[in-house]
Amino acid sequence: MSLEAITLPTRQSDRETLQISQRAPEFLDQYPSTLAAYPVPLISATESSELWAAYEKLIYSCLKTGDDKSAHLCLERLIKRFGASNERIMGLRGLYQEAVANDSAALEVVLEEYESILEENPTNAPVLKRRIALLQSLGRQTEAIVALTEFLEMSPTDGEAWTELSSLYFAQSMYAQACFCLEEVLLILPNAWNIHARLGEVSFLSSFSSTNASETSIEKALTNASTDRILETCHQNKKANLQAATENAAFRRLSFQTVQKLNQKATTELEKIIDRKTAGDEAFRGYDESEVISAKALLDRGTSKVQI
């Protein structure tokens, strides 16, 4: 099994994750477990940075599919190479312990270990992130929000953390705070189409959260920069395609011209996705066949004709 088969592509479907996990034993047999220990240079005749990236990706894939044994073997090799005190290894080890935990009590033990590590090194980013994720898993959302806020004070340019904080605020119906976090992400990643899409969605839902919601406020949410931007910059964003949504009763509160404009934009983009995917364009390989079939059915039933 080649390294390229594991390290590419960055985005993988559930099917690809399962395929990689199933070939983990073959990979572990192919590459030796007795590699030189740190501090021998990372790049040598028997190893490479791609090899270690493959081990890390295997851990995620194996844990996701329930192959704890292969995940543990990969983790052992990484620990042997980089040492148990390596911050990234600490994060991976914590992830493995969370995955194999049988109940909430076991997860609480893992959380205590995170607390101990952070007492010694409060800036250990991988462990900080695992602690936040674990707090969420345990249903302690308020503590997770506080922890994420503190983390962002230390690392304000972490787009992933801002996105996660936005999700937590959204779950608490704190739409203004959620939008603020997404706007912070766009300052860091201005061309992130999925964030533009999410900001448009949250703004739209926020416009309905107020008892004084009007057509003007809803229309503004739908026609703001983010809504237009996702349709201009992203040929891969299925969520940006408001084609189906324009049939929703909520849109009946908008002017015909606004709905028609949004519907036409979305229909054009959806047709482009289907055509490029059908033609085998590599940039569109991330879509499942079921998504393409559903999108095609949506267009075939004539939803481009908007009824107000």
Coordinates of C-alpha atoms in Angstrom, one line a residue, residues 56 58-60 62-64 66-76 78-79 88-102 106-107 110 113-114 130 134:
E56 CA -1.5 10.0 11.8
L58 CA -4.4 6.0 9.8
I59 CA -5.1 6.7 13.4
Y60 CA -8.1 8.9 12.6
C62 CA -9.0 3.4 12.2
L63 CA -10.7 5.0 15.2
K64 CA -13.5 6.2 13.1
G66 CA -13.6 0.9 15.1
D67 CA -10.2 -0.7 14.3
D68 CA -8.7 0.3 17.7
K69 CA -5.9 -2.3 17.4
S70 CA -4.4 -0.8 14.2
A71 CA -4.8 2.7 15.6
H72 CA -2.9 1.7 18.7
L73 CA -0.1 0.2 16.7
C74 CA 0.2 3.5 14.7
L75 CA 0.2 5.5 17.9
E76 CA 2.9 3.3 19.4
L78 CA 4.7 7.6 16.5
I79 CA 5.5 7.6 20.3
R88 CA 1.1 16.5 19.0
I89 CA 1.6 13.0 20.2
M90 CA -0.1 13.9 23.5
G91 CA -3.1 15.1 21.5
L92 CA -3.2 11.9 19.5
R93 CA -2.9 9.7 22.6
G94 CA -5.7 11.6 24.2
L95 CA -7.9 11.1 21.1
Y96 CA -7.2 7.4 21.2
Q97 CA -8.1 7.2 24.9
E98 CA -11.4 9.0 24.3
A99 CA -12.2 6.7 21.4
V100 CA -11.7 3.5 23.5
A101 CA -13.4 4.8 26.6
N102 CA -16.4 2.7 27.5
A106 CA -13.7 6.8 31.7
L107 CA -14.0 10.0 29.8
V110 CA -9.2 11.3 30.4
E113 CA -5.3 13.7 32.5
Y114 CA -5.7 16.7 30.2
R130 CA -8.9 17.8 22.9
L134 CA -14.2 16.3 25.4

